[in-house]
Coordinates of C-alpha atoms (C1' of nucleotides) in Angstrom, one line a residue:
Chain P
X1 CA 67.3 15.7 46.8
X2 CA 63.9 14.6 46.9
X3 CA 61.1 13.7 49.8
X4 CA 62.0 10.7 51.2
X5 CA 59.6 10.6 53.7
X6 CA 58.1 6.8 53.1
X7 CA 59.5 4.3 55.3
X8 CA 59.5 1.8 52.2
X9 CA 61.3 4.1 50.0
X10 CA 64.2 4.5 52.6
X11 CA 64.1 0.8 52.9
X12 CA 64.7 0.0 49.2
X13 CA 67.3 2.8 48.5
X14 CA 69.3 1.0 51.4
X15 CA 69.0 -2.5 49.9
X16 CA 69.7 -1.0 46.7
X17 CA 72.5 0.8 47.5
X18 CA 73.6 -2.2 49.5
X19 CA 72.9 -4.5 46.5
X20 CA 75.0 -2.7 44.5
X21 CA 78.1 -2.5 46.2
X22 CA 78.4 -6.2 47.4
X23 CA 77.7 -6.7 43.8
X24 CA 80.3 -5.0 42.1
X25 CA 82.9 -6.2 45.1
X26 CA 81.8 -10.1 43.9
X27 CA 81.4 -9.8 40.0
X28 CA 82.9 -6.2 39.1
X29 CA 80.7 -3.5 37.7
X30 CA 80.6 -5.7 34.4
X31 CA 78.5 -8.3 36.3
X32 CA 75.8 -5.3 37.3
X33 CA 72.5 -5.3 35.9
X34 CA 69.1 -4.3 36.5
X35 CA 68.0 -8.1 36.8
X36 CA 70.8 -9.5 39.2
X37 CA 70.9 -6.2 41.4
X38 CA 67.2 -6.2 42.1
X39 CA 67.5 -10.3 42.7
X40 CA 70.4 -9.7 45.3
X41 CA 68.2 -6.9 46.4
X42 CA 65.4 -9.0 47.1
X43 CA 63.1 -6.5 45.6
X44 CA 61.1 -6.4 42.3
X45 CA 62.5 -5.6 39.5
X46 CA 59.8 -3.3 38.9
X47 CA 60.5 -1.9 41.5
X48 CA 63.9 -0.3 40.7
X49 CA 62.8 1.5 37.5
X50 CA 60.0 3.7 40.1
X51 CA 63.6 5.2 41.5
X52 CA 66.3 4.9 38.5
X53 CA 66.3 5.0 35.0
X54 CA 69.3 2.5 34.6
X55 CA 72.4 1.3 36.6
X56 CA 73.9 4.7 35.2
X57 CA 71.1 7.4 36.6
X58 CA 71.9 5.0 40.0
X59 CA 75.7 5.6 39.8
X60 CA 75.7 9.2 39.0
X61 CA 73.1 9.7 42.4
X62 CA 75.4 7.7 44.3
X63 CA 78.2 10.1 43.2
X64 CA 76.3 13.0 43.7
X65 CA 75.3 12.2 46.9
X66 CA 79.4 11.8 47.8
X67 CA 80.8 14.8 46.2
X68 CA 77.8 16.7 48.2
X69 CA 79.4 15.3 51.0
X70 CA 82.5 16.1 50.0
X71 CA 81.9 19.7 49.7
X72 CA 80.4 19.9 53.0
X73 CA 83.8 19.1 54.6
X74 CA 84.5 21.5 57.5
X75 CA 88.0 22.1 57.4
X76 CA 88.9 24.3 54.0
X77 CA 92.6 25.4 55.3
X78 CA 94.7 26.5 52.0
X79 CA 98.3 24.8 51.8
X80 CA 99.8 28.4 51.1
X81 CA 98.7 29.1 54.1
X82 CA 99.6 26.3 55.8
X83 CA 103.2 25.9 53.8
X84 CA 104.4 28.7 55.3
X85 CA 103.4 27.7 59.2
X86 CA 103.5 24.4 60.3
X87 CA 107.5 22.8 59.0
X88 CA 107.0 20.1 61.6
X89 CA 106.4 16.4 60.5
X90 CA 102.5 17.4 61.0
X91 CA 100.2 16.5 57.8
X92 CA 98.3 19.6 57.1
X93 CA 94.1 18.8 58.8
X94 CA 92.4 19.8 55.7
X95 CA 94.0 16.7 53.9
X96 CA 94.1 14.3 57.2
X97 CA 89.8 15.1 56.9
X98 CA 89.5 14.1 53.4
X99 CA 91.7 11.3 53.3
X100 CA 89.5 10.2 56.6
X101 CA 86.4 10.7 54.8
X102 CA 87.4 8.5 51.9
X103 CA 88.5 6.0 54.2
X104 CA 84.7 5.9 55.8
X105 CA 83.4 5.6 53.0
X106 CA 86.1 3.5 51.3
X107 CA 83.8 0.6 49.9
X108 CA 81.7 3.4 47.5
X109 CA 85.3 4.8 46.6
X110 CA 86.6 1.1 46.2
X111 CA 84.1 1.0 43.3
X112 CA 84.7 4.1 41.8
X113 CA 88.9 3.4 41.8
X114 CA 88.2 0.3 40.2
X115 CA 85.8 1.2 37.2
X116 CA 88.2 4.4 37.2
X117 CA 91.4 3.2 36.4
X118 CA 91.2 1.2 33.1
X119 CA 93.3 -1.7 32.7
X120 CA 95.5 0.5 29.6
X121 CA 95.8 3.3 32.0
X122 CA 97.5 1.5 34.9
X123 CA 99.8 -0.2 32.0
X124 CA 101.0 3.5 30.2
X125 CA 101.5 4.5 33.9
X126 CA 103.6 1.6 34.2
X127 CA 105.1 2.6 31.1
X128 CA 105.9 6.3 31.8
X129 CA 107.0 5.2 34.8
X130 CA 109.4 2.6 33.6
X131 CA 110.4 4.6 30.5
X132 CA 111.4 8.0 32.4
X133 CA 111.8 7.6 36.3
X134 CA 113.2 4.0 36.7
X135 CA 116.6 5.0 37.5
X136 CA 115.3 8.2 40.3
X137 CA 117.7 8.3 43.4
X138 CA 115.6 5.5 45.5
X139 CA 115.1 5.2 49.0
X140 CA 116.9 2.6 49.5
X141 CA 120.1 4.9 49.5
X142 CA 118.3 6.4 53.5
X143 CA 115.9 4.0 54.9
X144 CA 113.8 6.8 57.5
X145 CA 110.9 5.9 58.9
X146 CA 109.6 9.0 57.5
X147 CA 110.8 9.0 54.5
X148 CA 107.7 8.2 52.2
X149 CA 107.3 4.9 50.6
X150 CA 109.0 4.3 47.1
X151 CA 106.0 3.1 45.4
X152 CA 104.0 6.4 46.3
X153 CA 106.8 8.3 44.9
X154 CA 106.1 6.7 42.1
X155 CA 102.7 7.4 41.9
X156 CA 102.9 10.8 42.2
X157 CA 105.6 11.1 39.2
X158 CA 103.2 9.0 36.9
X159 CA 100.2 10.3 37.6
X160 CA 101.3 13.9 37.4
X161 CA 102.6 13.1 34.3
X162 CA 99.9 11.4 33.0
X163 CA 97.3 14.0 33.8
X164 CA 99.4 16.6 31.8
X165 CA 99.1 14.5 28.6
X166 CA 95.5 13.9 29.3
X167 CA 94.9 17.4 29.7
X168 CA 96.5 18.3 26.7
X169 CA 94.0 15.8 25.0
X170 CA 91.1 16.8 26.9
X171 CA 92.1 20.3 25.7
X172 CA 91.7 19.5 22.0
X173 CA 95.7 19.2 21.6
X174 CA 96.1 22.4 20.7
X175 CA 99.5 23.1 21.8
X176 CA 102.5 21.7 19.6
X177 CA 104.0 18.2 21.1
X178 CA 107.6 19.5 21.3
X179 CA 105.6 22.5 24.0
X180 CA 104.6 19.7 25.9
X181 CA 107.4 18.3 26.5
X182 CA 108.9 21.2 27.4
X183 CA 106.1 21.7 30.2
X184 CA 106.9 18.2 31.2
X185 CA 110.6 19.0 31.2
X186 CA 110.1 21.7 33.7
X187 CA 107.9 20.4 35.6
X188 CA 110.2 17.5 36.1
X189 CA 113.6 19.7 36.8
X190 CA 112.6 22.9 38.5
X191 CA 109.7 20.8 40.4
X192 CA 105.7 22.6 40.3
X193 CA 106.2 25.1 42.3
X194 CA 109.1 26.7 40.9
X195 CA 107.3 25.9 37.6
X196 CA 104.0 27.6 38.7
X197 CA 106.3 30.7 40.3
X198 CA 108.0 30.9 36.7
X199 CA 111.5 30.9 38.2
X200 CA 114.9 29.2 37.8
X201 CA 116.2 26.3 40.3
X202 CA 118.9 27.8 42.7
Chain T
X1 CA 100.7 -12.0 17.0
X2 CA 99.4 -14.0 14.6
X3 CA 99.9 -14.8 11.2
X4 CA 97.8 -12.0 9.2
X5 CA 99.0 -13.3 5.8
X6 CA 95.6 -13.2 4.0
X7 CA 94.6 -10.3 2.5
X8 CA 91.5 -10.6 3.1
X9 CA 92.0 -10.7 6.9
X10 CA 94.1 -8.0 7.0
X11 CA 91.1 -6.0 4.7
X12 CA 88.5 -7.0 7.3
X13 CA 90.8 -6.3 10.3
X14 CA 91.4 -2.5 8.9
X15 CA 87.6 -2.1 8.6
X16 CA 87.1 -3.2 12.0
X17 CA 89.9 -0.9 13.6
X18 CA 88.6 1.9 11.7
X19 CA 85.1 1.2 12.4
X20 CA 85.6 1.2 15.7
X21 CA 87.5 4.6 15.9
X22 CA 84.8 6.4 14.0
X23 CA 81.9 4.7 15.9
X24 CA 83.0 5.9 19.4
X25 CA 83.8 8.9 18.1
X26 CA 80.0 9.4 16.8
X27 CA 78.3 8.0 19.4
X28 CA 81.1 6.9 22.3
X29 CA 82.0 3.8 24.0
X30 CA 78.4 2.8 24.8
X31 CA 77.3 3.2 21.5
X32 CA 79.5 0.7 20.2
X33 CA 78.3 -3.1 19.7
X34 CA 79.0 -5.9 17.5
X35 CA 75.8 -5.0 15.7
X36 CA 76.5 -1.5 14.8
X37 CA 80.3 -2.1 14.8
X38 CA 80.1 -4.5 12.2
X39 CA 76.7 -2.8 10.3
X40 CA 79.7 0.6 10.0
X41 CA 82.3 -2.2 8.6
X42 CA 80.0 -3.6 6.2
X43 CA 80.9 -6.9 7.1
X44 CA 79.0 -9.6 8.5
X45 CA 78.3 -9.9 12.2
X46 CA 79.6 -13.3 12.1
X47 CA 83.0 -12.5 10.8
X48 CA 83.9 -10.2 13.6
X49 CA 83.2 -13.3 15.6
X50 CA 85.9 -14.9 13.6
X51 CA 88.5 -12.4 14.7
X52 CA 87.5 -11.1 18.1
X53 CA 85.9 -12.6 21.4
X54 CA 83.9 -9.7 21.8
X55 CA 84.1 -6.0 21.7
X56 CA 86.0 -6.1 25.0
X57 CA 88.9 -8.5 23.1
X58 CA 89.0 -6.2 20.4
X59 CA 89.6 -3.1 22.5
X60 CA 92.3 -5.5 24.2
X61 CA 94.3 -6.4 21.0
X62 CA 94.5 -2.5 20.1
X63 CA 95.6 -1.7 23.4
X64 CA 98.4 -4.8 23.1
X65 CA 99.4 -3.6 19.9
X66 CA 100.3 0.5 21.3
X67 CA 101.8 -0.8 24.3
X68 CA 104.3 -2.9 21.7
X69 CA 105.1 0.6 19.3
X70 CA 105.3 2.6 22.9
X71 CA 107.7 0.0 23.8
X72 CA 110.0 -0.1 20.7
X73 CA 110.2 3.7 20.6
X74 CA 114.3 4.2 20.0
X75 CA 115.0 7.1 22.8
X76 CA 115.3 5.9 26.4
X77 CA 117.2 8.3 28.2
X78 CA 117.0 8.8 31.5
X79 CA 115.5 12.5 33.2
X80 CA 118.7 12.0 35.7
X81 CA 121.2 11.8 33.0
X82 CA 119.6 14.7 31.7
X83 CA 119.2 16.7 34.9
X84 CA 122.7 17.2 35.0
X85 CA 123.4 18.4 31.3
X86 CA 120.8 20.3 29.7
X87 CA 119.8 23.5 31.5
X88 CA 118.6 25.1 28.5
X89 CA 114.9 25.3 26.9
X90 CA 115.1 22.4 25.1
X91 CA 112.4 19.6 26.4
X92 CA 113.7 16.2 27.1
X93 CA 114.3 13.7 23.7
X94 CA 112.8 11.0 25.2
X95 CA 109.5 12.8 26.2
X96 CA 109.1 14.9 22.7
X97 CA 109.6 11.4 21.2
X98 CA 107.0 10.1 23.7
X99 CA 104.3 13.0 23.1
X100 CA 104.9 12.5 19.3
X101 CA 104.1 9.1 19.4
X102 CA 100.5 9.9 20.8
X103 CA 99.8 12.9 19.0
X104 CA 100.3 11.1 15.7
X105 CA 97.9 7.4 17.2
X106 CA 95.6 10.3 18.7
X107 CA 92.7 8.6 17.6
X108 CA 93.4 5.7 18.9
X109 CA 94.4 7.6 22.4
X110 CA 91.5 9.6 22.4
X111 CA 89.1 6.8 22.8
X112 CA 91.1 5.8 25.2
X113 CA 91.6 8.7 27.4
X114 CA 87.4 9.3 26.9
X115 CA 86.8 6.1 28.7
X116 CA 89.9 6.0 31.2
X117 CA 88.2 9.7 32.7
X118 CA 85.2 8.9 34.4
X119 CA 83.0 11.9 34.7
X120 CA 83.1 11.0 38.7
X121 CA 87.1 11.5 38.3
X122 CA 87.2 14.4 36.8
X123 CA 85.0 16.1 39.4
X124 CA 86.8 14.8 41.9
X125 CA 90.3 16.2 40.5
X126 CA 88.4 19.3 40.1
X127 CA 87.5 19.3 43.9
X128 CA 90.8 18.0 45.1
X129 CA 92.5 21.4 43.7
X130 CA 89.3 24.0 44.3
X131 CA 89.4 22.6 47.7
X132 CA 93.5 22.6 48.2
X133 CA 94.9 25.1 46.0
X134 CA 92.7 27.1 44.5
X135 CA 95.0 29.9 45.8
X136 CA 98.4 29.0 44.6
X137 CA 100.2 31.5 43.6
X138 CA 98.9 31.8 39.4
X139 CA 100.5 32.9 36.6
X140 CA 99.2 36.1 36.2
X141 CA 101.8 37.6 38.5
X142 CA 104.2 37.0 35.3
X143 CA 103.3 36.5 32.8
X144 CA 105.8 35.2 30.2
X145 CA 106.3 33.3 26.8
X146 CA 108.1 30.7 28.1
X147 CA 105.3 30.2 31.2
X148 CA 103.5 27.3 31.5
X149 CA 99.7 27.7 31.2
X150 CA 97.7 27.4 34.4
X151 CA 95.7 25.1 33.5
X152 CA 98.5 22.5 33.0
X153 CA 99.8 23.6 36.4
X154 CA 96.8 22.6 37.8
X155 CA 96.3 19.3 35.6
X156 CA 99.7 18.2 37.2
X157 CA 98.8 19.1 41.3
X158 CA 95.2 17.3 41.0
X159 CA 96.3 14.2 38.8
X160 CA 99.5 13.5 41.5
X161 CA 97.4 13.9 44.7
X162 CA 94.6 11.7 43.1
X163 CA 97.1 9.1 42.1
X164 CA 98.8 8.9 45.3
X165 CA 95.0 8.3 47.1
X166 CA 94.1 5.7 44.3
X167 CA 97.4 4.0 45.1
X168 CA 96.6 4.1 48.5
X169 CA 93.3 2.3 47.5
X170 CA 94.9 0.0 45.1
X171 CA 97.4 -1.4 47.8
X172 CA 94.4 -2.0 50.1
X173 CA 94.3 1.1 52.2
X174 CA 97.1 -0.6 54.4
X175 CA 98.7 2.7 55.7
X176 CA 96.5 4.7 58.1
X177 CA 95.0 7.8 56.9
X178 CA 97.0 10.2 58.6
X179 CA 100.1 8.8 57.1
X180 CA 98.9 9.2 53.6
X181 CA 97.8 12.8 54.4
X182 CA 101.7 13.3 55.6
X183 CA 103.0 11.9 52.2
X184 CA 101.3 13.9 50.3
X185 CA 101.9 17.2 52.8
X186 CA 105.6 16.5 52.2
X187 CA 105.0 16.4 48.4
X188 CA 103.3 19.4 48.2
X189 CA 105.5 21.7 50.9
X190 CA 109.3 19.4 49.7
X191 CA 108.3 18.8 46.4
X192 CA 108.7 15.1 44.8
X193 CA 112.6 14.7 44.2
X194 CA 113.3 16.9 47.5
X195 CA 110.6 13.9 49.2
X196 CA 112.0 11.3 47.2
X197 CA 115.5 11.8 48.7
X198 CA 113.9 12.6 52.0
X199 CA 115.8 16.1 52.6
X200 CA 114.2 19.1 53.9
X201 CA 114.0 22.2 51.9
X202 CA 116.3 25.0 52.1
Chain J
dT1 C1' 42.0 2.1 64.7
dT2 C1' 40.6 3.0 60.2
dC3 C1' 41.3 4.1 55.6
dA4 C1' 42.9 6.6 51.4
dT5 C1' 47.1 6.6 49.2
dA6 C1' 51.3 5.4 47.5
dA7 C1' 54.7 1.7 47.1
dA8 C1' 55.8 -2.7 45.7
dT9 C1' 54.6 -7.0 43.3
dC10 C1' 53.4 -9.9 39.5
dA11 C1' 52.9 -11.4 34.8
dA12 C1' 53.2 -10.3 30.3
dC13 C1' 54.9 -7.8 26.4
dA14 C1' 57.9 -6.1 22.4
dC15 C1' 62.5 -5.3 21.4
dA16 C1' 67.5 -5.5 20.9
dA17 C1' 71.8 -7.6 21.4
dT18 C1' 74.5 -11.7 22.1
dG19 C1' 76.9 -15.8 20.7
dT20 C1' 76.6 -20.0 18.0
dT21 C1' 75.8 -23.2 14.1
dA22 C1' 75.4 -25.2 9.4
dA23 C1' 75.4 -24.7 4.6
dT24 C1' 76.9 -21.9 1.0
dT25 C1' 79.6 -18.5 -1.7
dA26 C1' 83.8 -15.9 -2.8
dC27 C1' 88.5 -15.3 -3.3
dA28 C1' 93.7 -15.5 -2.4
dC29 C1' 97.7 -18.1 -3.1
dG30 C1' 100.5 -21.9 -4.5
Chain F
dC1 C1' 93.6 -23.8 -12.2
dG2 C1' 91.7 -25.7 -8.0
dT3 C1' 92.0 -26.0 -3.2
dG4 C1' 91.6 -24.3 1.3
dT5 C1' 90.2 -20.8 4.0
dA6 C1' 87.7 -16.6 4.8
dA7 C1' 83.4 -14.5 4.6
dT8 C1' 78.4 -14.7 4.0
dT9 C1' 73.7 -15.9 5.1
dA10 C1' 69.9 -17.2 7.8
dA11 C1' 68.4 -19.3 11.7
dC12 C1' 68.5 -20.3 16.6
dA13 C1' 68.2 -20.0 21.8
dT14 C1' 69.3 -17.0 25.4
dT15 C1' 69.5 -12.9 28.1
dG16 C1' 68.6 -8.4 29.4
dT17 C1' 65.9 -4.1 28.8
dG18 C1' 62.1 -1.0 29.6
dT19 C1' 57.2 -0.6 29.9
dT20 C1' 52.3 -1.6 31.1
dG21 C1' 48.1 -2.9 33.7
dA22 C1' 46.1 -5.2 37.4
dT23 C1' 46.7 -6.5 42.1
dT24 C1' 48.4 -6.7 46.7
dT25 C1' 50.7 -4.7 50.6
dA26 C1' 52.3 -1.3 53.8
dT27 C1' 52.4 3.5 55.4
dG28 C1' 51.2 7.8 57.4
dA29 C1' 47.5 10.7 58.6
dA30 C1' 42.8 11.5 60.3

DNA sequence: TTCATAAATCAACACAATGTTAATTACACG
DNA sequence: CGTGTAATTAACATTGTGTTGATTTATGAA
C-alpha cells in the first residue's frame, strides 16, 4: 500500500496488529477500543491515530491486506474442469490451497467468523435447519470413513439456503415470495447443478 | 414475556421498536444509540432505561420475539415427504409459508440481514465463486421462464461453501485441511443428498 | 559518526455518549 | 376518585473519542 520503509513504523503495525487480535480473542471485538488496544499495544495512544482513523479504517486494512493475499493464490484450477477428471477420492488443489491458507492465517479469520456470524443468524440457521432438513436420510444408516461428517451436511443445506433468502433481500425483494420458494424447491430436489443446467432429475 | 398490561408501556414499547427500524434504516446500525434512539421516540432517555439494558438488549428482545412467530408458524412438513409426491411446479408449503413470514417482518429482517453481512463476507463469497466457479455452466445456454436467475445460482454455491469453512472454524478447525477441501469436492462433483447418503453418482 | 527528519510521546482539550439517581409529574385502572 | 406505577426532568460521574502543540526519541542517510 504505502512506504513502509521506517523501522518504527514496521514495528508498531506489528504490535498493533498483534494487539488487536489477542484482544478480540480475550474480550471479543466489543471489548476493542482505541484506548485498550494502544495500552495492550504498549504504544501511545497518539500514536495509533498517525496510521488509522478508527478501529474500523484498521479492520478494513487488515482485510484488504488478506483478500490481496487471497487473490494472489497460485493455483486457479476450475471445478468444471476438474469434475470431469479426477473421480478418485482426491480433493480438487485449488480448494486444498485455500482451505490451507485460511488455516495459516486462521487467528485473523477466527476474528472475522466471529464478528461475522451474528448470534440471530446462527439461531435462523438452526431454525431452517430444524424446520426443513431434520428428518434427511443421516449417516448413521452407513458409517464410511469417507462419508462426510453429518454436521457439515448440515451446514451446507443451511447455509445455502440461507444465502438464497439473503440474496433475495440484498436484491431489493423484488421477486414474489411463492418464486422463491420455488427456486428453493428446486434447488433442494433436482440439486444445483441440475438446477443451474435447467433440466429434470432422471 | 412479561406482563405488558399498561398502555402506556405498550405505547412506549411501539415507539421504541419503530424508532429503531426507521433509525437504522436512515443512518444504520452504528448510527443508532440511546441518545438518538430515544430523541426519534420522543421519549425520555431515561425511560428506555426502564425497558431495555442497552441497545444490545433491545436488539435481543426483537430477535426473541421472531424466533417465537418463526417457531409457531403452522406448516412443518418435511422436504422428504415431499420429495416423493410433488413433482410438479409447485414450491414446497412449508418454505412459501416460511418466505412469507419474512417478506411481510422485512423490516425487521432487513436490519438484520444489513448487520449479519459483513462487508469482509460478502467479498469473500464473491471470491469463493470468481475463484471456483466462475465458469459453471450459466443460464444463458437456455434460457427459460421457469429458470432460476443466475444470480441466485450463484448466491446458493458461495453461501454453502462459506458455511461449510465457517463450520469448520466454528468446531475449532479440528479436521485437517485437506479433509475439509474433500467434503466440500464431494459436494460440489456428488452434490449434497448424493454426499449425504454417501453414493457415488451415476 | 553526525545530524536533519520523521516517528513517537506526553499532557491537555472539548465533546459525546453512557448509565444512574432523586424528586416530580402524568396517567391508567380498579 | 385516588392510588400505584410509568414517565419526565435535571444532574451526576465515568469513559471513550479525536485533535493539538510542544517535546523527546530513534532512524536512515550523508
Amino acid at each position: 500500500m504505502e512506504k513502509a520503509a521506517d523501522l518504527r513504523v514496521i514495528r508498531t503495525k506489528k504490535l498493533i496488529d498483534e494487539a488487536f487480535l489477542s484482544l478480540v480473542d480475550e474480550k471479543g471485538l466489543e471489548g476493542v477500543n482505541v484506548r485498550s488496544l494502544t495500552s495492550k499495544a504498549g504504544i501511545n495512544r497518539g500514536t495509533f491515530y498517525l496510521h488509522y482513523q478508527d478501529i474500523y479504517d484498521l479492520m478494513e486494512k487488515m482485510e484488504d491486506q488478506i483478500i490481496e493475499e487471497m487473490n494472489a493464490l497460485p493455483a486457479q484450477s476450475i471445478p468444471e474442469q476438474l469434475l470431469g477428471s479426477g473421480s478418485t477420492e482426491e480433493p480438487f488443489p485449488s480448494i486444498v490451497e485455500f482451505i490451507r491458507f485460511m488455516n495459516a492465517r486462521h487467528r485473523f479469520f477466527a476474528v472475522f467468523f466471529a464478528q461475522e456470524g451474528t448470534s440471530f443468524g446462527k439461531r435462523l440457521r438452526t431454525l431452517i435447519h430444524s424446520r426443513m432438513y431434520e428428518k434427511l436420510p443421516r449417516q448413521a444408516m452407513n458409517p464410511d470413513a469417507l462419508a462426510v461428517p453429518d454436521d457439515y451436511i448440515v451446514a451446507y443445506f443451511s447455509s445455502a439456503h440461507f444465502g438464497v433468502i439473503r440474496h433475495w433481500f440484498e436484491s431489493g425483494r423484488t421477486l414474489p415470495p411463492e418464486q422463491v420458494a420455488l427456486i428453493l424447491t428446486r434447488l433442494v430436489r433436482d440439486g444445483p447443478l441440475l438446477t443451474a443446467l435447467n433440466r429434470r432429475p432422471e
